[in-house]
Coordinates of C-alpha atoms in Angstrom, one line a residue:
Chain A
M1 CA 19.3 24.6 -8.7
S2 CA 16.9 25.3 -11.5
A3 CA 13.3 26.5 -11.7
V4 CA 10.1 24.5 -12.2
L5 CA 7.4 25.7 -14.6
V6 CA 3.9 24.6 -13.7
V7 CA 0.6 25.0 -15.5
G8 CA -2.6 24.1 -13.6
S9 CA -5.6 25.5 -11.8
L10 CA -5.9 28.1 -9.1
A11 CA -9.3 27.6 -7.6
Y12 CA -11.8 28.2 -4.8
D13 CA -12.9 24.8 -3.6
S14 CA -15.9 23.7 -1.5
V15 CA -15.0 20.4 0.2
K16 CA -16.9 18.2 2.6
T17 CA -15.2 15.3 4.4
P18 CA -16.0 13.2 7.5
S19 CA -14.0 15.8 9.5
G20 CA -16.1 18.8 8.4
K21 CA -16.3 21.2 5.5
A22 CA -14.5 24.2 4.0
E23 CA -16.4 26.7 1.8
K24 CA -14.8 28.4 -1.1
S25 CA -11.3 28.0 0.2
L26 CA -8.1 28.2 -1.7
G27 CA -7.2 25.3 -3.9
G28 CA -6.3 24.2 -7.4
S29 CA -3.5 21.9 -8.6
A30 CA -1.1 24.8 -9.5
N31 CA -1.5 26.3 -6.0
Y32 CA -0.8 23.0 -4.1
F33 CA 2.1 22.2 -6.5
S34 CA 3.7 25.6 -6.3
L35 CA 3.5 25.9 -2.5
A36 CA 5.0 22.4 -2.1
A37 CA 7.7 22.9 -4.7
S38 CA 8.7 26.4 -3.5
L39 CA 10.1 24.8 -0.3
F40 CA 12.9 23.5 -2.5
S41 CA 13.3 25.6 -5.7
R42 CA 12.0 28.5 -7.7
V43 CA 8.6 28.1 -9.3
R44 CA 6.9 29.7 -12.3
V45 CA 3.2 29.6 -12.6
V46 CA 1.0 29.5 -15.7
G47 CA -2.7 29.9 -15.0
V48 CA -5.7 32.1 -14.9
V49 CA -7.9 33.5 -12.1
G50 CA -10.9 35.8 -12.0
E51 CA -11.3 39.2 -10.5
D52 CA -12.6 37.6 -7.3
Y53 CA -9.2 36.1 -6.6
S54 CA -8.0 37.8 -3.5
E55 CA -4.7 39.6 -3.0
Q56 CA -4.2 37.6 0.2
D57 CA -4.4 34.3 -1.6
R58 CA -1.9 35.6 -4.2
Q59 CA 0.5 36.6 -1.4
I60 CA 0.7 33.0 -0.2
L61 CA 2.7 32.1 -3.3
L62 CA 4.4 35.5 -3.6
K63 CA 5.8 35.2 -0.1
R64 CA 7.5 32.0 -1.2
E65 CA 9.0 33.9 -4.2
V66 CA 6.9 32.0 -6.7
D67 CA 6.9 33.8 -10.0
L68 CA 3.3 34.8 -11.0
T69 CA 4.1 36.8 -14.1
G70 CA 2.4 33.9 -16.1
L71 CA -0.8 34.1 -14.0
Q72 CA -3.5 35.9 -16.0
T73 CA -6.3 37.8 -14.2
V74 CA -9.4 38.1 -16.4
A75 CA -13.0 39.3 -16.1
G76 CA -15.2 36.7 -14.4
K77 CA -15.0 34.3 -11.6
T78 CA -12.2 32.0 -10.5
F79 CA -12.5 28.2 -11.2
H80 CA -14.7 26.5 -8.6
W81 CA -14.7 22.9 -7.6
E82 CA -17.1 21.3 -5.2
G83 CA -16.5 17.8 -3.9
T84 CA -17.0 15.4 -1.1
Y85 CA -15.2 12.4 0.4
E86 CA -17.3 9.7 2.0
N87 CA -15.9 6.8 3.9
N88 CA -13.2 6.1 1.3
L89 CA -10.9 9.1 1.8
N90 CA -8.9 8.0 -1.3
E91 CA -11.7 8.9 -3.6
A92 CA -13.3 12.4 -4.2
V93 CA -16.8 12.6 -5.5
T94 CA -17.2 15.7 -7.7
L95 CA -20.4 17.5 -7.0
K96 CA -19.9 20.6 -9.2
T97 CA -17.2 22.0 -11.5
E98 CA -17.6 25.6 -12.6
L99 CA -14.9 26.3 -15.1
N100 CA -15.6 30.1 -15.1
V101 CA -12.5 31.9 -16.3
F102 CA -10.8 28.6 -17.1
A103 CA -13.3 27.9 -19.9
Q104 CA -11.6 30.5 -22.1
F105 CA -8.0 29.9 -20.8
N106 CA -5.5 30.5 -23.5
P107 CA -2.1 29.9 -21.9
T108 CA 0.7 32.1 -23.2
L109 CA 4.1 31.9 -21.6
P110 CA 6.0 35.0 -20.6
E111 CA 9.2 35.3 -22.6
D112 CA 11.5 34.4 -19.7
Y113 CA 9.5 31.3 -18.8
R114 CA 10.3 29.7 -22.2
D115 CA 13.8 28.5 -21.2
S116 CA 12.3 26.4 -18.3
A117 CA 14.1 23.1 -18.0
Y118 CA 11.7 21.4 -15.5
V119 CA 8.0 21.5 -16.5
F120 CA 5.0 20.1 -14.7
L121 CA 1.6 19.8 -16.5
A122 CA -0.9 19.5 -13.7
N123 CA -4.3 17.9 -14.2
I124 CA -6.0 20.1 -16.8
D125 CA -7.3 19.5 -20.3
P126 CA -4.6 17.7 -22.3
T127 CA -5.0 20.2 -25.1
L128 CA -3.9 23.0 -22.8
Q129 CA -1.1 20.8 -21.5
L130 CA 0.2 20.5 -25.1
Q131 CA -0.3 24.2 -25.8
V132 CA 1.9 25.0 -22.8
L133 CA 4.6 22.5 -23.5
S134 CA 4.9 23.6 -27.1
Q135 CA 6.0 27.0 -25.9
V136 CA 8.9 25.7 -23.8
K137 CA 12.1 25.8 -25.9
K138 CA 14.2 22.9 -24.6
P139 CA 12.5 21.1 -21.7
V140 CA 14.8 18.8 -19.9
F141 CA 12.4 16.9 -17.7
V142 CA 8.6 17.0 -18.1
G143 CA 5.9 15.6 -15.9
M144 CA 2.2 15.3 -16.1
D145 CA -0.8 14.5 -14.1
S146 CA -4.3 13.6 -15.3
M147 CA -7.6 12.1 -14.1
N148 CA -10.4 9.7 -15.1
F149 CA -12.4 12.5 -16.7
W150 CA -9.7 13.2 -19.4
I151 CA -8.9 9.5 -19.8
G152 CA -12.6 9.1 -20.7
S153 CA -13.3 12.2 -22.7
K154 CA -9.9 13.1 -24.4
Q155 CA -7.8 10.0 -24.5
S156 CA -6.2 10.6 -27.8
E157 CA -5.0 14.1 -26.8
L158 CA -3.9 12.6 -23.5
R159 CA -1.9 10.0 -25.3
E160 CA -0.2 12.7 -27.3
V161 CA 0.9 14.4 -24.1
L162 CA 2.1 11.0 -22.7
K163 CA 4.4 10.7 -25.7
K164 CA 6.1 14.0 -24.8
V165 CA 6.6 13.6 -21.1
D166 CA 9.3 11.9 -19.0
I167 CA 7.2 11.1 -16.1
V168 CA 3.5 10.6 -15.4
F169 CA 1.7 10.8 -12.0
M170 CA -1.5 8.8 -11.6
N171 CA -3.4 6.7 -9.1
D172 CA -3.8 3.0 -9.7
A173 CA -7.4 3.2 -10.8
E174 CA -6.5 5.8 -13.5
A175 CA -3.6 3.7 -14.8
K176 CA -5.9 0.6 -15.0
M177 CA -8.5 2.6 -16.8
L178 CA -6.0 4.0 -19.3
T179 CA -4.4 0.7 -20.1
Q180 CA -7.6 -1.4 -19.8
T181 CA -6.2 -3.9 -17.4
S182 CA -7.1 -5.0 -13.9
N183 CA -3.6 -5.7 -12.5
T184 CA -1.8 -2.6 -11.1
I185 CA 1.7 -3.9 -12.1
T186 CA 0.7 -4.6 -15.7
A187 CA -1.0 -1.2 -15.8
I188 CA 2.2 0.5 -14.7
K189 CA 4.3 -1.3 -17.3
K190 CA 1.8 -0.6 -20.1
T191 CA 1.6 3.1 -19.1
A192 CA 5.4 3.3 -19.4
E193 CA 5.1 1.8 -22.9
L194 CA 2.9 4.8 -23.9
G195 CA 5.9 7.2 -23.7
P196 CA 7.0 8.3 -20.2
K197 CA 10.3 6.8 -19.0
Y198 CA 9.0 6.9 -15.5
V199 CA 5.6 6.3 -13.9
V200 CA 4.6 7.3 -10.4
I201 CA 1.5 5.6 -8.9
K202 CA 0.0 7.4 -6.0
K203 CA -1.8 5.1 -3.6
G204 CA -3.0 7.4 -0.8
E205 CA -2.5 5.7 2.6
Y206 CA -0.6 2.9 0.8
G207 CA 2.2 5.1 -0.4
A208 CA 3.6 5.5 -3.8
T209 CA 5.3 3.4 -6.5
L210 CA 8.0 4.7 -8.8
Y211 CA 8.6 2.7 -11.9
S212 CA 11.3 2.8 -14.6
Q213 CA 11.6 0.4 -17.5
K214 CA 15.3 0.4 -16.8
Y215 CA 15.5 0.2 -13.0
G216 CA 12.2 -1.5 -12.1
F217 CA 10.1 -0.7 -9.0
Y218 CA 10.8 1.6 -6.1
Q219 CA 8.2 1.5 -3.4
I220 CA 7.6 4.0 -0.7
P221 CA 4.9 3.7 2.1
A222 CA 2.9 6.7 3.3
L223 CA 3.7 8.3 6.5
P224 CA 1.3 7.2 9.2
V225 CA -1.4 9.9 9.6
E226 CA -4.2 9.4 12.1
N227 CA -6.1 12.6 11.4
V228 CA -6.8 12.7 7.7
V229 CA -8.9 15.9 7.4
D230 CA -9.0 16.6 3.7
P231 CA -7.2 14.6 1.0
T232 CA -7.7 17.4 -1.6
G233 CA -4.4 18.5 -3.1
A234 CA -2.4 15.5 -1.8
G235 CA -1.4 14.4 -5.3
D236 CA -0.4 17.9 -6.4
S237 CA 1.6 18.4 -3.2
F238 CA 3.3 15.1 -3.9
A239 CA 4.2 16.3 -7.4
G240 CA 5.3 19.7 -6.1
G241 CA 7.7 18.1 -3.5
F242 CA 8.9 15.7 -6.2
F243 CA 9.7 18.4 -8.9
G244 CA 10.9 20.9 -6.4
T245 CA 13.4 18.3 -5.1
L246 CA 14.6 17.5 -8.6
A247 CA 15.1 21.2 -9.5
S248 CA 17.0 21.8 -6.3
R249 CA 19.4 18.9 -6.9
L250 CA 20.1 19.6 -10.5
N251 CA 21.2 22.3 -12.9
A252 CA 19.0 23.2 -15.8
D253 CA 21.0 21.1 -18.2
Q254 CA 21.1 17.9 -16.1
I255 CA 18.8 15.0 -16.6
P256 CA 17.6 13.4 -13.4
E257 CA 19.0 10.0 -12.6
W258 CA 17.4 7.1 -10.7
N259 CA 18.8 8.3 -7.3
D260 CA 17.4 11.8 -7.9
L261 CA 14.0 10.3 -8.6
K262 CA 14.1 8.2 -5.5
A263 CA 14.9 11.2 -3.4
A264 CA 12.1 13.1 -5.1
T265 CA 9.6 10.3 -4.3
L266 CA 10.5 10.6 -0.6
A267 CA 10.0 14.3 -0.7
G268 CA 6.7 14.0 -2.5
T269 CA 5.5 11.5 0.1
V270 CA 6.3 13.9 3.0
M271 CA 4.6 16.8 1.4
S272 CA 1.4 15.0 0.6
S273 CA 1.2 13.5 4.1
Q274 CA 1.2 17.1 5.5
T275 CA -1.4 18.5 3.1
I276 CA -4.1 16.0 4.2
Q277 CA -4.0 17.0 7.8
D278 CA -6.1 20.1 7.4
F279 CA -8.5 21.7 5.0
S280 CA -7.4 23.6 1.9
M281 CA -3.7 24.6 2.0
K282 CA -3.7 25.3 5.8
A283 CA -1.4 22.4 6.7
L284 CA 0.9 22.6 3.7
I285 CA 1.6 26.3 4.3
K286 CA 3.0 25.4 7.7
V287 CA 5.7 23.0 6.3
D288 CA 9.1 24.6 6.7
Q289 CA 12.5 23.1 6.2
N290 CA 12.6 21.8 9.8
L291 CA 9.3 20.0 9.7
F292 CA 10.2 18.6 6.3
E293 CA 13.5 17.2 7.5
G294 CA 12.0 15.7 10.6
Q295 CA 9.3 13.9 8.6
L296 CA 11.8 12.7 6.1
V297 CA 13.8 11.1 8.9
Q298 CA 10.7 9.4 10.2
L299 CA 9.9 8.1 6.7
K300 CA 13.3 6.7 6.2
Q301 CA 13.2 4.9 9.5
M302 CA 10.0 3.2 8.5
I303 CA 11.7 1.5 5.5
H304 CA 15.3 0.9 6.6
Chain B
M1 CA 17.0 -23.0 15.5
S2 CA 13.8 -23.9 17.2
A3 CA 10.5 -25.5 16.1
V4 CA 7.2 -23.7 15.5
L5 CA 3.9 -25.2 16.7
V6 CA 0.9 -24.3 14.6
V7 CA -2.8 -25.1 15.1
G8 CA -5.2 -24.4 12.2
S9 CA -7.2 -26.0 9.5
L10 CA -6.3 -28.6 6.9
A11 CA -8.9 -28.4 4.2
Y12 CA -10.2 -29.2 0.8
D13 CA -11.1 -25.9 -0.9
S14 CA -13.2 -25.1 -3.9
V15 CA -12.1 -21.7 -5.2
K16 CA -13.1 -19.6 -8.2
T17 CA -11.1 -16.5 -9.3
P18 CA -11.0 -14.5 -12.5
S19 CA -8.2 -16.8 -13.6
G20 CA -10.3 -20.0 -13.4
K21 CA -11.2 -22.5 -10.6
A22 CA -9.9 -25.3 -8.5
E23 CA -12.3 -28.0 -7.1
K24 CA -11.6 -29.6 -3.8
S25 CA -7.9 -28.9 -3.8
L26 CA -5.6 -28.9 -0.8
G27 CA -5.8 -25.9 1.5
G28 CA -6.3 -24.7 5.0
S29 CA -4.4 -22.3 7.2
A30 CA -2.2 -24.9 8.9
N31 CA -1.2 -26.4 5.5
Y32 CA -0.1 -23.1 4.0
F33 CA 1.6 -22.0 7.2
S34 CA 3.5 -25.3 7.6
L35 CA 4.6 -25.5 4.0
A36 CA 5.9 -21.9 4.1
A37 CA 7.5 -22.2 7.6
S38 CA 9.2 -25.6 6.8
L39 CA 11.5 -23.8 4.3
F40 CA 13.2 -22.3 7.3
S41 CA 12.5 -24.4 10.5
R42 CA 11.0 -27.5 12.0
V43 CA 7.2 -27.3 12.2
R44 CA 4.7 -29.2 14.4
V45 CA 1.1 -29.4 13.4
V46 CA -2.0 -29.6 15.5
G47 CA -5.2 -30.2 13.5
V48 CA -7.8 -32.7 12.3
V49 CA -8.7 -34.3 9.0
G50 CA -11.3 -36.8 7.9
E51 CA -10.9 -40.2 6.4
D52 CA -11.0 -38.7 2.9
Y53 CA -7.7 -36.8 3.5
S54 CA -5.3 -38.4 1.0
E55 CA -1.9 -39.9 1.8
Q56 CA -0.5 -37.8 -1.1
D57 CA -1.6 -34.6 0.5
R58 CA -0.2 -35.7 3.8
Q59 CA 3.1 -36.4 2.1
I60 CA 3.5 -32.8 1.0
L61 CA 4.2 -31.8 4.6
L62 CA 6.0 -35.0 5.5
K63 CA 8.5 -34.6 2.7
R64 CA 9.4 -31.2 4.3
E65 CA 9.9 -33.0 7.7
V66 CA 6.9 -31.4 9.2
D67 CA 5.8 -33.2 12.4
L68 CA 2.3 -34.5 12.0
T69 CA 2.0 -36.5 15.2
G70 CA -0.5 -33.8 16.4
L71 CA -2.7 -34.3 13.4
Q72 CA -5.8 -36.3 14.3
T73 CA -7.6 -38.4 11.7
V74 CA -11.2 -39.0 12.6
A75 CA -14.3 -40.5 11.0
G76 CA -16.0 -38.1 8.6
K77 CA -15.0 -35.6 6.0
T78 CA -12.2 -33.1 6.0
F79 CA -13.1 -29.4 6.5
H80 CA -14.3 -27.9 3.2
W81 CA -14.3 -24.2 2.2
E82 CA -15.8 -22.8 -1.0
G83 CA -15.1 -19.2 -2.0
T84 CA -14.8 -16.9 -4.8
Y85 CA -12.9 -13.7 -5.6
E86 CA -14.5 -11.2 -7.9
N87 CA -12.8 -8.1 -9.2
N88 CA -11.3 -7.3 -5.8
L89 CA -8.7 -10.0 -5.4
N90 CA -8.0 -8.7 -1.9
E91 CA -11.3 -10.0 -0.6
A92 CA -12.7 -13.5 -0.6
V93 CA -16.5 -14.1 -0.7
T94 CA -17.3 -17.3 1.2
L95 CA -19.9 -19.4 -0.5
K96 CA -19.9 -22.4 1.7
T97 CA -18.2 -23.6 4.9
E98 CA -18.6 -27.3 5.8
L99 CA -16.9 -27.8 9.2
N100 CA -17.2 -31.6 9.0
V101 CA -14.6 -33.1 11.3
F102 CA -13.7 -29.7 12.6
A103 CA -17.0 -29.3 14.3
Q104 CA -16.0 -31.8 17.0
F105 CA -12.3 -30.9 17.0
N106 CA -10.8 -31.2 20.5
P107 CA -7.1 -30.3 20.1
T108 CA -4.8 -32.3 22.4
L109 CA -1.1 -31.7 22.2
P110 CA 1.3 -34.7 22.0
E111 CA 3.6 -34.7 25.0
D112 CA 6.7 -33.6 23.0
Y113 CA 4.8 -30.6 21.5
R114 CA 4.3 -29.1 24.9
D115 CA 7.7 -27.5 25.2
S116 CA 7.3 -25.5 22.0
A117 CA 8.7 -22.0 22.2
Y118 CA 7.2 -20.5 19.0
V119 CA 3.4 -20.9 18.6
F120 CA 1.1 -19.8 15.9
L121 CA -2.7 -19.9 16.3
A122 CA -4.0 -19.7 12.8
N123 CA -7.5 -18.4 12.0
I124 CA -9.8 -20.8 13.9
D125 CA -12.4 -20.4 16.7
P126 CA -10.7 -18.4 19.4
T127 CA -11.9 -21.0 22.0
L128 CA -9.8 -23.6 20.2
Q129 CA -6.9 -21.1 20.1
L130 CA -7.0 -20.8 23.8
Q131 CA -7.3 -24.5 24.3
V132 CA -4.2 -25.1 22.4
L133 CA -2.2 -22.3 24.0
S134 CA -3.1 -23.5 27.5
Q135 CA -1.3 -26.8 26.8
V136 CA 2.0 -25.2 25.9
K137 CA 4.2 -25.1 29.0
K138 CA 6.4 -22.0 28.4
P139 CA 5.7 -20.3 25.1
V140 CA 8.3 -17.7 24.2
F141 CA 6.6 -16.0 21.2
V142 CA 3.0 -16.5 20.3
G143 CA 1.2 -15.3 17.2
M144 CA -2.4 -15.4 16.1
D145 CA -4.5 -14.7 13.1
S146 CA -8.3 -14.2 13.0
M147 CA -11.0 -12.9 10.7
N148 CA -14.2 -10.8 10.6
F149 CA -16.4 -13.8 11.4
W150 CA -14.8 -14.3 14.8
I151 CA -14.6 -10.5 15.5
G152 CA -18.3 -10.5 14.9
S153 CA -19.4 -13.7 16.7
K154 CA -16.8 -14.4 19.4
Q155 CA -15.2 -11.1 20.2
S156 CA -14.8 -11.5 23.9
E157 CA -13.0 -14.9 23.4
L158 CA -10.9 -13.3 20.7
R159 CA -9.9 -10.5 23.1
E160 CA -8.9 -13.2 25.6
V161 CA -6.5 -14.6 23.0
L162 CA -5.2 -11.2 22.1
K163 CA -4.1 -10.6 25.7
K164 CA -2.0 -13.8 25.6
V165 CA -0.2 -13.3 22.3
D166 CA 2.9 -11.3 21.3
I167 CA 1.9 -10.6 17.8
V168 CA -1.4 -10.5 15.8
F169 CA -1.8 -10.7 12.0
M170 CA -4.8 -9.1 10.5
N171 CA -5.8 -7.2 7.4
D172 CA -6.8 -3.5 7.7
A173 CA -10.5 -4.1 7.5
E174 CA -10.3 -6.6 10.4
A175 CA -8.3 -4.2 12.6
K176 CA -10.8 -1.4 11.9
M177 CA -13.7 -3.7 12.7
L178 CA -12.1 -4.9 15.9
T179 CA -11.2 -1.4 17.2
Q180 CA -14.3 0.4 15.8
T181 CA -12.3 3.1 13.9
S182 CA -12.0 4.1 10.3
N183 CA -8.3 5.1 10.3
T184 CA -5.9 2.3 9.7
I185 CA -3.1 3.8 11.8
T186 CA -5.4 4.4 14.8
A187 CA -6.7 0.8 14.3
I188 CA -3.2 -0.6 14.5
K189 CA -2.4 1.4 17.7
K190 CA -5.6 0.4 19.4
T191 CA -5.1 -3.3 18.4
A192 CA -1.7 -3.2 20.1
E193 CA -3.3 -1.8 23.3
L194 CA -5.4 -5.0 23.5
G195 CA -2.4 -7.0 24.3
P196 CA 0.0 -8.0 21.5
K197 CA 3.3 -6.2 21.6
Y198 CA 3.4 -6.3 17.8
V199 CA 0.8 -6.0 15.1
V200 CA 1.2 -7.0 11.4
I201 CA -1.3 -5.6 8.9
K202 CA -1.5 -7.5 5.7
K203 CA -2.6 -5.3 2.8
G204 CA -2.4 -7.6 -0.2
E205 CA -0.9 -5.8 -3.2
Y206 CA 0.0 -2.9 -1.0
G207 CA 2.3 -4.9 1.2
A208 CA 2.5 -5.2 5.0
T209 CA 2.9 -3.0 8.0
L210 CA 4.7 -4.2 11.1
Y211 CA 4.0 -2.1 14.2
S212 CA 5.5 -2.1 17.7
Q213 CA 4.5 0.3 20.5
K214 CA 8.2 0.7 21.2
Y215 CA 9.7 0.9 17.7
G216 CA 6.8 2.4 15.6
F217 CA 6.1 1.4 12.0
Y218 CA 8.0 -0.7 9.6
Q219 CA 6.5 -0.8 6.1
I220 CA 7.2 -3.4 3.4
P221 CA 5.7 -3.3 -0.1
A222 CA 4.4 -6.3 -1.9
L223 CA 6.6 -7.9 -4.6
P224 CA 5.2 -6.9 -8.0
V225 CA 3.0 -9.8 -9.3
E226 CA 1.3 -9.5 -12.6
N227 CA -0.4 -12.9 -12.6
V228 CA -2.4 -13.1 -9.4
V229 CA -4.2 -16.5 -9.9
D230 CA -5.6 -17.3 -6.4
P231 CA -5.0 -15.2 -3.3
T232 CA -6.1 -18.0 -0.9
G233 CA -3.5 -18.8 1.7
A234 CA -1.5 -15.6 1.1
G235 CA -1.9 -14.6 4.7
D236 CA -1.1 -18.0 6.1
S237 CA 2.0 -18.3 3.9
F238 CA 3.0 -14.8 5.1
A239 CA 2.7 -16.0 8.8
G240 CA 4.6 -19.2 7.9
G241 CA 7.5 -17.4 6.4
F242 CA 7.4 -15.0 9.3
F243 CA 7.5 -17.6 12.1
G244 CA 9.8 -20.0 10.2
T245 CA 12.3 -17.2 9.9
L246 CA 12.0 -16.3 13.6
A247 CA 12.5 -19.9 14.6
S248 CA 15.5 -20.3 12.3
R249 CA 17.2 -17.3 13.7
L250 CA 16.7 -17.9 17.4
N251 CA 17.1 -20.5 20.0
A252 CA 14.1 -21.7 22.0
D253 CA 14.8 -19.4 24.9
Q254 CA 15.4 -16.3 22.8
I255 CA 12.8 -13.6 22.5
P256 CA 12.8 -12.0 19.0
E257 CA 14.0 -8.5 18.7
W258 CA 13.0 -5.7 16.3
N259 CA 15.6 -6.7 13.7
D260 CA 14.4 -10.3 13.8
L261 CA 10.8 -9.2 13.3
K262 CA 11.8 -7.0 10.3
A263 CA 13.6 -9.9 8.7
A264 CA 10.6 -12.1 9.3
T265 CA 8.3 -9.5 7.6
L266 CA 10.5 -9.6 4.5
A267 CA 10.4 -13.4 4.4
G268 CA 6.6 -13.4 4.9
T269 CA 6.2 -11.0 2.1
V270 CA 8.2 -13.2 -0.3
M271 CA 6.3 -16.3 0.7
S272 CA 2.8 -14.8 0.2
S273 CA 3.8 -13.3 -3.2
Q274 CA 4.6 -16.8 -4.4
T275 CA 1.4 -18.5 -3.1
I276 CA -0.9 -16.3 -5.1
Q277 CA 0.6 -17.2 -8.4
D278 CA -1.2 -20.5 -8.8
F279 CA -4.2 -22.3 -7.3
S280 CA -4.1 -24.1 -4.0
M281 CA -0.5 -24.9 -2.8
K282 CA 0.9 -25.4 -6.3
A283 CA 3.1 -22.3 -6.4
L284 CA 4.1 -22.4 -2.7
I285 CA 5.4 -25.9 -3.0
K286 CA 7.9 -24.9 -5.7
V287 CA 9.6 -22.3 -3.5
D288 CA 13.0 -23.6 -2.6
Q289 CA 15.9 -21.8 -0.9
N290 CA 17.2 -20.5 -4.3
L291 CA 13.9 -19.0 -5.4
F292 CA 13.4 -17.5 -2.0
E293 CA 16.8 -15.8 -1.9
G294 CA 16.3 -14.4 -5.4
Q295 CA 13.0 -12.9 -4.5
L296 CA 14.3 -11.5 -1.2
V297 CA 17.0 -9.7 -3.1
Q298 CA 14.4 -8.2 -5.5
L299 CA 12.3 -7.1 -2.6
K300 CA 15.2 -5.4 -0.9
Q301 CA 16.1 -3.6 -4.1
M302 CA 12.6 -2.1 -4.3
I303 CA 13.0 -0.4 -0.9
H304 CA 16.6 0.6 -0.6

């Protein structure tokens, strides 16, 4: 059992979906990731919030023993994202992004974070991802997420990060955009050539693909969900379940093997399938060990 | 080992894809289905062609010992379909459909076809599907395919067919259109309520879902294909591999069980992944037992 360090956003989101809407409710990649990962392992958060960030929202992670000593609180307002999902629930349309306190974010790791073995760089400016990673002394296994915005605006920095990570999480459109190809399989292989030993492609209702240059493809379907309320945070919950599972299975000096990564992919799939069943973090927060195990059994039955 | 009866089209297609084009080349649902199924079992074809249908094209099925006594040759031209695939290789755009000899098609089964146990009603007018099925004395397991055109124009006849079949093959857009819902899982369940005990949803590069009211979901990914040349016939090749496998595993009086259906889904997945790698039936024709077994092993490795 080791700990996972995550850097990402803690946010108040306003989201509209075909099921309804949620105004200024808790969100952000580091929040979803940490809540999901904390079911399996210890988590250390690096991030920034404004003075409006409520104690109640902070308690959600604290109750799960997530370490928030790396969470800065500064003058100003918390990061705010406003988005909508139309008929295609796999794709968010961003209506507004207010960086607020994130605009001046200068991540500094508390001393006792620096020995972290497992590191996840959630979807933020690749320059910040690099800044955080450079402060970790001897990372054993590093993952990253990104999005079309950074692929378009900061691709050279993004490629720097890719060279330093072991695994990257993307959706198929992002991988195709990054590698300038129209075939998903080719895009996955080309992405792996940019540095990461492993690539995870998240495909929403179609599940996820884990790829390794050495071991090839491992494919996992999504759990069947009839009531998709709000897809926000699905990818971060996936990564949280994934990294939490790795950290729970391994000691700080152990490098994950193919079997660990396959188990992590299953866990990530379960966590993301829960998140989407309600707005904000309301469904994810209800996932306990029992619910998780039950869903994992159901997932395994669907593929064996 | 039993035989499979199929009714469907034998056609000359003109297809354009990002990889190039093929003019008036061999196609049609019954052709793809029969060629795929004949790798595993005996096949009996019900269909119609014009005087322009070449002996060479007929030989493709005859060499595989497919029974063509139910194939009528009448005055006029063979069915012609013209289509194109743009960036989305999962979706064909029909440019032209010339029914030709199919317009007057009046399917009559040869006497020795009437005891067929396994029957596949490929994507044709549901009235014709019913006409063929009514001539089979004691069908044991019946499958059907359809498409948006018939869902839109002949839905009541289509629902009649659905009541009489054991399994239906559709893509997710068709299932959603038929059941008037936007969620794939709900669409699958509602489709099963219309009659068929089993539903197969073909999702192109995302694989296939097999559903049973009794056993739930079984999910299979697609094999990774980097060079998708022409998706035409993928669904019919899938159904051919599926039904051929069922017929090869079972005697004429045996009803397939869940394990048979899962094995059939794997075989269908392999066959469709081969078809799409060249225009017309050029790739499918090269699939022998060796190639099939090798791909099946690769598919199983991706999910276990």
